[in-house]
GROMACS .gro file of C-alpha atoms in nm:
model
  454
    1MET     CA    1   0.352   2.708   2.505
    2LYS     CA    2   0.255   2.444   2.298
    3SER     CA    3   0.656   2.391   2.315
    4GLN     CA    4   0.637   2.297   2.665
    5LYS     CA    5   0.299   2.100   2.689
    6GLN     CA    6   0.398   1.831   2.345
    7GLU     CA    7   0.756   1.833   2.562
    8THR     CA    8   0.571   1.772   2.869
    9LEU     CA    9   0.372   1.434   2.676
   10ILE     CA   10   0.680   1.289   2.619
   11ASN     CA   11   0.871   1.067   2.879
   12LYS     CA   12   1.235   1.115   2.730
   13LYS     CA   13   1.428   0.832   2.881
   14GLU     CA   14   1.152   0.592   2.663
   15PHE     CA   15   1.178   0.782   2.380
   16TYR     CA   16   1.503   0.758   2.306
   17ARG     CA   17   1.545   0.470   2.418
   18ASN     CA   18   1.275   0.337   2.213
   19LEU     CA   19   1.470   0.552   1.875
   20THR     CA   20   1.713   0.408   1.952
   21ARG     CA   21   1.674   0.053   1.983
   22LEU     CA   22   1.495   0.135   1.656
   23ALA     CA   23   1.675   0.326   1.486
   24LEU     CA   24   2.033   0.184   1.546
   25PRO     CA   25   1.932  -0.179   1.408
   26ILE     CA   26   1.763   0.060   1.029
   27ALA     CA   27   2.150   0.255   1.036
   28LEU     CA   28   2.345  -0.098   1.047
   29GLN     CA   29   2.087  -0.272   0.770
   30SER     CA   30   2.204   0.054   0.631
   31LEU     CA   31   2.512   0.039   0.668
   32MET     CA   32   2.573  -0.305   0.547
   33LEU     CA   33   2.365  -0.217   0.222
   34ALA     CA   34   2.525   0.117   0.147
   35SER     CA   35   2.900  -0.086   0.220
   36VAL     CA   36   2.807  -0.338  -0.111
   37ALA     CA   37   2.840  -0.056  -0.296
   38ALA     CA   38   3.141   0.083  -0.145
   39GLY     CA   39   3.329  -0.186  -0.056
   40ASP     CA   40   3.253  -0.248  -0.535
   41ALA     CA   41   3.382   0.104  -0.577
   42LEU     CA   42   3.690   0.075  -0.370
   43MET     CA   43   3.800  -0.299  -0.535
   44LEU     CA   44   3.687  -0.269  -0.868
   45GLY     CA   45   3.892   0.096  -0.800
   46LYS     CA   46   4.188  -0.114  -0.712
   47ILE     CA   47   4.221  -0.311  -1.093
   48ALA     CA   48   4.103  -0.034  -1.291
   49GLN     CA   49   3.854   0.261  -1.338
   50ASP     CA   50   3.666   0.188  -1.570
   51GLU     CA   51   3.543  -0.168  -1.402
   52MET     CA   52   3.438   0.022  -1.120
   53THR     CA   53   3.244   0.333  -1.316
   54ALA     CA   54   3.040   0.079  -1.514
   55VAL     CA   55   2.965  -0.155  -1.245
   56SER     CA   56   2.813   0.202  -1.049
   57LEU     CA   57   2.620   0.281  -1.378
   58ALA     CA   58   2.523  -0.033  -1.408
   59THR     CA   59   2.325  -0.061  -1.059
   60GLN     CA   60   2.153   0.199  -1.103
   61ILE     CA   61   1.841   0.024  -1.233
   62GLN     CA   62   1.856  -0.167  -0.930
   63PHE     CA   63   1.893   0.178  -0.790
   64VAL     CA   64   1.512   0.215  -1.005
   65GLN     CA   65   1.351  -0.116  -0.907
   66ASN     CA   66   1.454  -0.035  -0.527
   67MET     CA   67   1.233   0.273  -0.651
   68PHE     CA   68   0.878  -0.002  -0.694
   69LEU     CA   69   1.015  -0.198  -0.384
   70SER     CA   70   0.971   0.093  -0.139
   71ALA     CA   71   0.675   0.228  -0.237
   72ALA     CA   72   0.442  -0.124  -0.185
   73THR     CA   73   0.671  -0.210   0.129
   74GLY     CA   74   0.652   0.182   0.272
   75ALA     CA   75   0.330   0.165   0.179
   76GLY     CA   76   0.322  -0.203   0.404
   77ALA     CA   77   0.525  -0.033   0.708
   78ILE     CA   78   0.314   0.292   0.742
   79LEU     CA   79  -0.004   0.103   0.706
   80GLY     CA   80   0.176  -0.162   0.933
   81ALA     CA   81   0.254   0.008   1.228
   82GLN     CA   82  -0.074   0.195   1.259
   83TYR     CA   83  -0.223  -0.115   1.280
   84TRP     CA   84   0.084  -0.330   1.490
   85GLY     CA   85   0.017  -0.023   1.764
   86LYS     CA   86  -0.338  -0.172   1.755
   87GLY     CA   87  -0.248  -0.472   1.774
   88ASP     CA   88  -0.428  -0.646   1.480
   89ARG     CA   89  -0.211  -0.932   1.395
   90HIS     CA   90  -0.424  -1.038   1.073
   91THR     CA   91  -0.502  -0.690   0.888
   92LEU     CA   92  -0.093  -0.738   0.946
   93GLU     CA   93  -0.066  -1.079   0.742
   94ASP     CA   94  -0.294  -0.925   0.488
   95ILE     CA   95  -0.103  -0.599   0.410
   96PHE     CA   96   0.204  -0.953   0.416
   97ASN     CA   97   0.069  -1.109   0.123
   98MET     CA   98  -0.044  -0.755  -0.021
   99MET     CA   99   0.314  -0.651  -0.027
  100LEU     CA  100   0.450  -0.977  -0.184
  101ARG     CA  101   0.248  -0.965  -0.503
  102PHE     CA  102   0.335  -0.655  -0.587
  103CYS     CA  103   0.712  -0.693  -0.531
  104GLY     CA  104   0.697  -1.019  -0.736
  105ILE     CA  105   0.638  -0.911  -1.025
  106MET     CA  106   0.819  -0.585  -1.063
  107SER     CA  107   1.095  -0.820  -0.931
  108ILE     CA  108   1.048  -1.029  -1.249
  109LEU     CA  109   1.022  -0.799  -1.514
  110PHE     CA  110   1.328  -0.607  -1.367
  111PHE     CA  111   1.487  -0.970  -1.357
  112LEU     CA  112   1.364  -1.009  -1.787
  113ALA     CA  113   1.517  -0.675  -1.842
  114CYS     CA  114   1.882  -0.728  -1.725
  115GLU     CA  115   1.869  -1.051  -1.895
  116LEU     CA  116   1.734  -0.964  -2.224
  117MET     CA  117   1.874  -0.570  -2.344
  118PRO     CA  118   2.133  -0.499  -2.081
  119GLU     CA  119   2.293  -0.332  -2.382
  120LEU     CA  120   1.976  -0.061  -2.385
  121LEU     CA  121   1.993  -0.024  -2.004
  122MET     CA  122   2.377   0.100  -2.005
  123HIS     CA  123   2.266   0.275  -2.259
  124ILE     CA  124   2.046   0.491  -2.048
  125PHE     CA  125   2.397   0.644  -1.864
  126THR     CA  126   2.645   0.667  -2.110
  127HIS     CA  127   2.809   0.661  -2.471
  128ASP     CA  128   3.127   0.454  -2.351
  129ALA     CA  129   3.119   0.095  -2.592
  130PRO     CA  130   3.387  -0.031  -2.301
  131LEU     CA  131   3.142   0.127  -1.992
  132ILE     CA  132   2.825  -0.055  -2.157
  133ALA     CA  133   3.022  -0.384  -2.200
  134ILE     CA  134   3.171  -0.422  -1.893
  135GLY     CA  135   2.836  -0.284  -1.757
  136SER     CA  136   2.614  -0.511  -1.954
  137SER     CA  137   2.834  -0.892  -1.888
  138TYR     CA  138   2.764  -0.724  -1.450
  139LEU     CA  139   2.376  -0.677  -1.557
  140ARG     CA  140   2.325  -1.076  -1.711
  141ILE     CA  141   2.457  -1.197  -1.345
  142ALA     CA  142   2.333  -0.943  -1.128
  143GLY     CA  143   1.959  -0.949  -1.235
  144TRP     CA  144   1.860  -1.223  -1.111
  145SER     CA  145   1.961  -1.130  -0.761
  146TYR     CA  146   1.651  -0.872  -0.853
  147LEU     CA  147   1.484  -1.153  -0.859
  148LEU     CA  148   1.468  -1.260  -0.506
  149THR     CA  149   1.532  -0.877  -0.380
  150GLY     CA  150   1.180  -0.803  -0.374
  151ILE     CA  151   1.077  -1.113  -0.142
  152SER     CA  152   1.310  -1.093   0.124
  153GLN     CA  153   1.201  -0.610   0.148
  154CYS     CA  154   0.895  -0.779   0.222
  155TYR     CA  155   1.003  -1.057   0.489
  156LEU     CA  156   1.238  -0.761   0.639
  157THR     CA  157   0.958  -0.453   0.571
  158MET     CA  158   0.753  -0.696   0.815
  159MET     CA  159   1.042  -0.762   1.057
  160LYS     CA  160   1.080  -0.379   1.139
  161ILE     CA  161   0.769  -0.305   1.231
  162SER     CA  162   0.620  -0.622   1.447
  163ASP     CA  163   0.929  -0.565   1.739
  164HIS     CA  164   1.139  -0.814   1.533
  165ILE     CA  165   1.363  -0.545   1.458
  166LYS     CA  166   1.726  -0.663   1.567
  167PRO     CA  167   1.677  -1.014   1.348
  168GLY     CA  168   1.603  -0.888   1.075
  169ALA     CA  169   1.886  -0.613   1.068
  170LEU     CA  170   2.071  -0.985   1.192
  171ILE     CA  171   1.983  -1.135   0.863
  172SER     CA  172   2.057  -0.796   0.590
  173SER     CA  173   2.364  -0.780   0.846
  174CYS     CA  174   2.518  -1.098   0.783
  175ALA     CA  175   2.416  -1.088   0.398
  176VAL     CA  176   2.602  -0.822   0.335
  177LEU     CA  177   2.894  -0.879   0.463
  178LEU     CA  178   2.924  -1.279   0.299
  179ASN     CA  179   2.864  -1.012  -0.028
  180ILE     CA  180   3.176  -0.768   0.003
  181GLY     CA  181   3.366  -1.113   0.144
  182LEU     CA  182   3.252  -1.276  -0.181
  183ASN     CA  183   3.389  -1.006  -0.321
  184ALA     CA  184   3.703  -1.013  -0.253
  185VAL     CA  185   3.772  -1.392  -0.405
  186PHE     CA  186   3.542  -1.327  -0.677
  187ILE     CA  187   3.724  -0.970  -0.816
  188PHE     CA  188   4.049  -0.984  -0.745
  189GLY     CA  189   4.059  -1.401  -0.791
  190LEU     CA  190   4.142  -1.555  -0.390
  191LEU     CA  191   4.164  -1.903  -0.264
  192GLY     CA  192   4.194  -2.038  -0.640
  193MET     CA  193   3.884  -1.872  -0.812
  194PRO     CA  194   3.962  -1.728  -1.126
  195ALA     CA  195   3.961  -1.292  -1.139
  196MET     CA  196   3.618  -1.199  -1.270
  197GLN     CA  197   3.629  -0.928  -1.203
  198ALA     CA  198   3.301  -0.654  -1.295
  199LYS     CA  199   3.126  -1.073  -1.313
  200GLY     CA  200   3.199  -1.127  -0.970
  201ALA     CA  201   3.106  -0.842  -0.782
  202ALA     CA  202   2.814  -0.965  -0.966
  203LEU     CA  203   2.832  -1.339  -0.863
  204ALA     CA  204   2.876  -1.202  -0.450
  205THR     CA  205   2.569  -1.008  -0.474
  206THR     CA  206   2.345  -1.290  -0.682
  207ILE     CA  207   2.476  -1.556  -0.384
  208SER     CA  208   2.452  -1.317  -0.128
  209ARG     CA  209   2.112  -1.244  -0.191
  210ILE     CA  210   1.987  -1.589  -0.260
  211VAL     CA  211   2.074  -1.638   0.149
  212GLU     CA  212   1.966  -1.366   0.258
  213LEU     CA  213   1.648  -1.517   0.095
  214ALA     CA  214   1.689  -1.849   0.325
  215LEU     CA  215   1.713  -1.700   0.648
  216CYS     CA  216   1.488  -1.491   0.629
  217ILE     CA  217   1.232  -1.738   0.572
  218ALA     CA  218   1.397  -1.937   0.855
  219VAL     CA  219   1.362  -1.668   1.100
  220SER     CA  220   1.036  -1.602   0.968
  221SER     CA  221   0.904  -1.978   1.059
  222LYS     CA  222   0.880  -1.891   1.455
  223PRO     CA  223   0.580  -1.875   1.546
  224ASP     CA  224   0.521  -1.488   1.725
  225TYR     CA  225   0.681  -1.380   1.340
  226ILE     CA  226   0.417  -1.201   1.092
  227ARG     CA  227   0.462  -1.434   0.728
  228PRO     CA  228   0.190  -1.408   0.482
  229VAL     CA  229  -0.113  -1.668   0.477
  230PHE     CA  230  -0.104  -1.800   0.093
  231SER     CA  231  -0.480  -1.991   0.135
  232ARG     CA  232  -0.569  -1.567   0.190
  233PHE     CA  233  -0.299  -1.476  -0.107
  234LEU     CA  234  -0.590  -1.448  -0.379
  235HIS     CA  235  -0.894  -1.260  -0.164
  236LEU     CA  236  -0.734  -0.971   0.056
  237PRO     CA  237  -1.040  -0.772   0.227
  238LYS     CA  238  -1.157  -0.483   0.007
  239LEU     CA  239  -1.151  -0.164   0.210
  240LEU     CA  240  -0.688  -0.279   0.298
  241LYS     CA  241  -0.698  -0.271  -0.057
  242SER     CA  242  -0.805   0.035  -0.113
  243ASP     CA  243  -0.622   0.161   0.202
  244PHE     CA  244  -0.281   0.016   0.042
  245ILE     CA  245  -0.362   0.183  -0.259
  246ARG     CA  246  -0.420   0.517  -0.091
  247GLN     CA  247  -0.077   0.509   0.054
  248CYS     CA  248   0.126   0.343  -0.277
  249LEU     CA  249   0.045   0.510  -0.520
  250PRO     CA  250   0.213   0.844  -0.369
  251LEU     CA  251   0.416   0.656  -0.213
  252MET     CA  252   0.517   0.542  -0.569
  253GLY     CA  253   0.523   0.761  -0.739
  254GLY     CA  254   0.716   0.947  -0.525
  255SER     CA  255   0.971   0.691  -0.539
  256LEU     CA  256   0.970   0.695  -0.945
  257LEU     CA  257   1.008   1.039  -0.963
  258TRP     CA  258   1.302   1.033  -0.657
  259GLY     CA  259   1.455   0.759  -0.833
  260VAL     CA  260   1.434   0.899  -1.163
  261GLY     CA  261   1.576   1.177  -1.079
  262PHE     CA  262   1.798   1.063  -0.912
  263THR     CA  263   1.941   0.814  -1.208
  264SER     CA  264   1.887   1.095  -1.400
  265TYR     CA  265   2.152   1.305  -1.255
  266THR     CA  266   2.415   0.924  -1.250
  267ALA     CA  267   2.310   1.038  -1.638
  268ILE     CA  268   2.370   1.375  -1.705
  269VAL     CA  269   2.721   1.362  -1.448
  270GLY     CA  270   2.805   1.049  -1.647
  271HIS     CA  271   2.783   1.198  -2.032
  272MET     CA  272   2.985   1.450  -1.888
  273GLY     CA  273   3.312   1.255  -1.990
  274SER     CA  274   3.471   0.979  -1.773
  275ASP     CA  275   3.634   1.158  -1.520
  276ALA     CA  276   3.321   1.308  -1.390
  277ALA     CA  277   3.135   1.005  -1.371
  278ALA     CA  278   3.419   0.865  -1.121
  279ALA     CA  279   3.492   1.133  -0.932
  280ASN     CA  280   3.002   1.107  -0.875
  281SER     CA  281   3.101   0.763  -0.835
  282ILE     CA  282   3.228   0.783  -0.512
  283SER     CA  283   3.058   1.096  -0.379
  284ALA     CA  284   2.768   0.858  -0.443
  285VAL     CA  285   2.881   0.565  -0.205
  286THR     CA  286   3.006   0.824  -0.007
  287ARG     CA  287   2.689   1.008   0.055
  288ASP     CA  288   2.502   0.653   0.083
  289LEU     CA  289   2.735   0.593   0.374
  290ILE     CA  290   2.708   0.872   0.530
  291CYS     CA  291   2.278   0.934   0.467
  292CYS     CA  292   2.293   0.553   0.727
  293MET     CA  293   2.211   0.712   1.052
  294CYS     CA  294   1.934   0.975   0.892
  295ASN     CA  295   1.787   0.664   0.710
  296GLY     CA  296   1.709   0.476   1.054
  297ILE     CA  297   1.609   0.770   1.202
  298GLY     CA  298   1.361   0.878   0.944
  299SER     CA  299   1.246   0.385   0.979
  300ALA     CA  300   1.256   0.470   1.305
  301ALA     CA  301   1.021   0.786   1.291
  302GLY     CA  302   0.791   0.629   1.116
  303ILE     CA  303   0.736   0.393   1.311
  304ILE     CA  304   0.728   0.517   1.634
  305VAL     CA  305   0.411   0.780   1.499
  306GLY     CA  306   0.285   0.498   1.342
  307ASN     CA  307   0.283   0.312   1.653
  308GLU     CA  308   0.132   0.625   1.909
  309LEU     CA  309  -0.153   0.700   1.598
  310GLY     CA  310  -0.239   0.385   1.547
  311ALA     CA  311  -0.316   0.308   1.897
  312GLY     CA  312  -0.507   0.591   1.897
  313ARG     CA  313  -0.274   0.819   2.128
  314LEU     CA  314  -0.258   1.138   1.893
  315SER     CA  315  -0.127   1.399   2.074
  316LEU     CA  316   0.174   1.164   2.202
  317GLY     CA  317   0.212   1.097   1.873
  318LYS     CA  318   0.199   1.445   1.740
  319ALA     CA  319   0.520   1.521   1.999
  320TYR     CA  320   0.712   1.246   1.929
  321GLY     CA  321   0.672   1.391   1.539
  322ILE     CA  322   0.758   1.732   1.684
  323LYS     CA  323   1.064   1.618   1.902
  324LEU     CA  324   1.221   1.395   1.556
  325LYS     CA  325   1.161   1.693   1.340
  326ASN     CA  326   1.434   1.878   1.552
  327ILE     CA  327   1.675   1.550   1.631
  328SER     CA  328   1.680   1.528   1.205
  329PHE     CA  329   1.858   1.898   1.192
  330VAL     CA  330   2.151   1.803   1.424
  331ILE     CA  331   2.184   1.470   1.274
  332GLY     CA  332   2.209   1.745   0.929
  333PHE     CA  333   2.488   1.910   1.096
  334ILE     CA  334   2.677   1.635   1.233
  335SER     CA  335   2.694   1.485   0.870
  336THR     CA  336   2.808   1.719   0.753
  337ALA     CA  337   3.085   1.748   1.023
  338ILE     CA  338   3.160   1.379   0.893
  339VAL     CA  339   3.150   1.475   0.478
  340LEU     CA  340   3.425   1.748   0.508
  341ALA     CA  341   3.698   1.534   0.738
  342ILE     CA  342   3.662   1.185   0.525
  343THR     CA  343   3.753   1.385   0.276
  344PRO     CA  344   4.097   1.321   0.257
  345LEU     CA  345   4.034   0.896   0.320
  346VAL     CA  346   3.810   0.925   0.059
  347LEU     CA  347   4.071   1.055  -0.208
  348ASN     CA  348   4.349   0.797  -0.086
  349MET     CA  349   4.131   0.524  -0.051
  350VAL     CA  350   4.105   0.467  -0.464
  351ILE     CA  351   4.297   0.524  -0.832
  352LEU     CA  352   4.159   0.852  -1.002
  353THR     CA  353   4.319   1.071  -1.277
  354ASP     CA  354   4.400   1.382  -1.137
  355GLN     CA  355   4.120   1.545  -1.265
  356ALA     CA  356   3.857   1.380  -1.162
  357ARG     CA  357   3.983   1.375  -0.782
  358GLU     CA  358   3.977   1.781  -0.840
  359TYR     CA  359   3.613   1.714  -0.980
  360LEU     CA  360   3.580   1.454  -0.586
  361ILE     CA  361   3.716   1.744  -0.388
  362GLY     CA  362   3.491   1.914  -0.534
  363MET     CA  363   3.154   1.690  -0.504
  364MET     CA  364   3.235   1.681  -0.129
  365VAL     CA  365   3.207   2.001  -0.052
  366ILE     CA  366   2.903   2.085  -0.179
  367MET     CA  367   2.738   1.706  -0.062
  368SER     CA  368   2.872   1.827   0.260
  369ILE     CA  369   2.590   2.168   0.250
  370TYR     CA  370   2.391   1.900   0.102
  371MET     CA  371   2.322   1.669   0.349
  372ILE     CA  372   2.134   1.917   0.592
  373GLY     CA  373   1.802   1.911   0.347
  374ARG     CA  374   1.858   1.516   0.329
  375CYS     CA  375   1.875   1.467   0.664
  376PHE     CA  376   1.598   1.624   0.726
  377ASN     CA  377   1.378   1.636   0.437
  378THR     CA  378   1.422   1.207   0.474
  379VAL     CA  379   1.330   1.235   0.855
  380THR     CA  380   1.078   1.462   0.783
  381ILE     CA  381   0.869   1.385   0.497
  382ASN     CA  382   0.991   0.981   0.487
  383GLY     CA  383   0.930   0.974   0.886
  384VAL     CA  384   0.686   1.138   1.081
  385LEU     CA  385   0.494   1.268   0.748
  386ASP     CA  386   0.428   0.949   0.638
  387GLY     CA  387   0.354   0.759   0.973
  388GLY     CA  388   0.111   0.926   0.954
  389GLY     CA  389  -0.015   0.874   0.623
  390ASP     CA  390   0.071   1.174   0.477
  391THR     CA  391   0.209   1.050   0.137
  392LEU     CA  392   0.093   1.281  -0.100
  393PHE     CA  393   0.337   1.649   0.005
  394ASP     CA  394   0.616   1.394  -0.089
  395LEU     CA  395   0.505   1.361  -0.440
  396TYR     CA  396   0.429   1.794  -0.481
  397SER     CA  397   0.743   1.823  -0.351
  398LEU     CA  398   0.954   1.602  -0.575
  399ILE     CA  399   0.785   1.739  -0.890
  400ILE     CA  400   0.836   2.135  -0.766
  401CYS     CA  401   1.207   2.109  -0.689
  402MET     CA  402   1.365   1.812  -0.855
  403TRP     CA  403   1.166   1.772  -1.190
  404PHE     CA  404   1.034   2.192  -1.237
  405ILE     CA  405   1.430   2.304  -1.125
  406ALA     CA  406   1.650   2.135  -1.012
  407ILE     CA  407   1.698   1.907  -1.348
  408PRO     CA  408   1.621   2.147  -1.592
  409LEU     CA  409   1.869   2.311  -1.419
  410ALA     CA  410   2.120   2.110  -1.448
  411LEU     CA  411   2.010   1.934  -1.810
  412ILE     CA  412   2.111   2.329  -1.924
  413GLY     CA  413   2.386   2.366  -1.785
  414ALA     CA  414   2.547   2.064  -1.882
  415PHE     CA  415   2.425   2.026  -2.321
  416VAL     CA  416   2.353   2.372  -2.366
  417LEU     CA  417   2.560   2.581  -2.119
  418HIS     CA  418   2.823   2.393  -2.112
  419TRP     CA  419   2.869   2.462  -1.683
  420SER     CA  420   3.222   2.243  -1.519
  421PRO     CA  421   3.080   1.885  -1.355
  422LEU     CA  422   3.079   2.123  -1.106
  423ALA     CA  423   2.867   2.382  -1.121
  424VAL     CA  424   2.637   2.058  -1.294
  425TYR     CA  425   2.662   1.816  -0.945
  426ALA     CA  426   2.576   2.154  -0.753
  427CYS     CA  427   2.247   2.218  -1.051
  428THR     CA  428   2.101   1.834  -0.928
  429CYS     CA  429   2.250   1.897  -0.462
  430LEU     CA  430   1.914   2.169  -0.549
  431ASP     CA  431   1.654   1.972  -0.491
  432GLU     CA  432   1.734   1.916  -0.078
  433VAL     CA  433   1.827   2.250   0.053
  434GLY     CA  434   1.572   2.412  -0.157
  435LYS     CA  435   1.244   2.257   0.054
  436ILE     CA  436   1.355   2.288   0.347
  437PRO     CA  437   1.107   2.631   0.454
  438TRP     CA  438   0.783   2.452   0.286
  439VAL     CA  439   0.836   2.076   0.455
  440MET     CA  440   0.796   2.271   0.746
  441ILE     CA  441   0.529   2.490   0.680
  442ARG     CA  442   0.328   2.168   0.547
  443PHE     CA  443   0.499   2.015   0.904
  444ARG     CA  444   0.409   2.251   1.125
  445LYS     CA  445  -0.049   2.169   0.929
  446TYR     CA  446  -0.046   1.823   1.101
  447LYS     CA  447  -0.227   1.646   0.875
  448TRP     CA  448   0.006   1.412   0.941
  449VAL     CA  449  -0.178   1.305   1.315
  450LYS     CA  450  -0.481   1.059   1.168
  451ASP     CA  451  -0.520   0.700   1.239
  452LEU     CA  452  -0.551   0.474   0.991
  453THR     CA  453  -0.729   0.162   1.103
  454ARG     CA  454  -1.011   0.053   1.032
   0.00000   0.00000   0.00000
């Protein structure tokens, strides 16, 4: 009876139109970003397995940086979606300033680390000297792109929550297409350029980031866009700062636990040999490409639910959340089918040793089951729950499912019990599937149904 009442609140035609309007550009943006890693892997995989593997390991540094950046932009998106629903433009400008302050500091720190100690960073992921040398040369160039990416992410986040989602997606898409095109030029030495291999991939990334930031600033200069107001950059409302920190800290804790956990998975498998590392690199790229749709729906869920809650329409926000949770399961099963269907295609697209190919087949099968949990959790936790400010739950679930179960099992399996790389890889996929029942219980408490605006 309750579910029928919730359904009557929803205008299905309007709901799906709004979901499509938001989710498709975000999914495209996510797909384009994942395509860069796929392009690097495919192009470098045509040259040598070591080049491909080293760059895949080196980009884990940016993955960790993104965990810090996503905490600040995530907090900004949660509060921003609700204040946009309320129609408070002034507060949105202050939120933009807060995001820029945090992301700017993080970008500078990661830039300095890549320039001053790239070899030390590569040692985290592998002890293979050739991989360390290749990865370090990549980081010294790519580090410049890490200096810019935090600023552009703030602009893109504000576009996403303020009804300028299409221009933001177009900017990201243009930057990614440029990145892929320059990858081909610099990696293979086209158009008279020298063949730079891994260094070429880094240079292509840096140039595309410069273009992306320039486009963000140019587009946001239009009158109806939200921009940072630098006259208020150092003087922000105390209550808003406390609200921002209250959302940001759990997101940062969750992002770091998830990001460092995923990096630990890569490091554990990477220390099981170059064949296992190569197979894991390809499976990771495939996973990121297929997750684009659930990423888009997850981000759209946070905006849709947040807009309604911020506008004071709590019942409608709750009904939307329930509908989106149900949709997440459908996306999960579709993603499972896609992983299994494209496995033969993926195997034929890269040059791998026979052992690495065997590992990759097994990883794809394991990943197909993992996708159900990944899609459900992305939409429900990072979309619906976060949209209502229930950010602490993600932190708790990661501590228990990832850090108390999955990572210890993977470590013991790899270095104590000496399991096969496939068994260890299966351990790294346990956390997403294992927390589905727990997420359902939390969701049904409806603590996320609240207005965060002042």
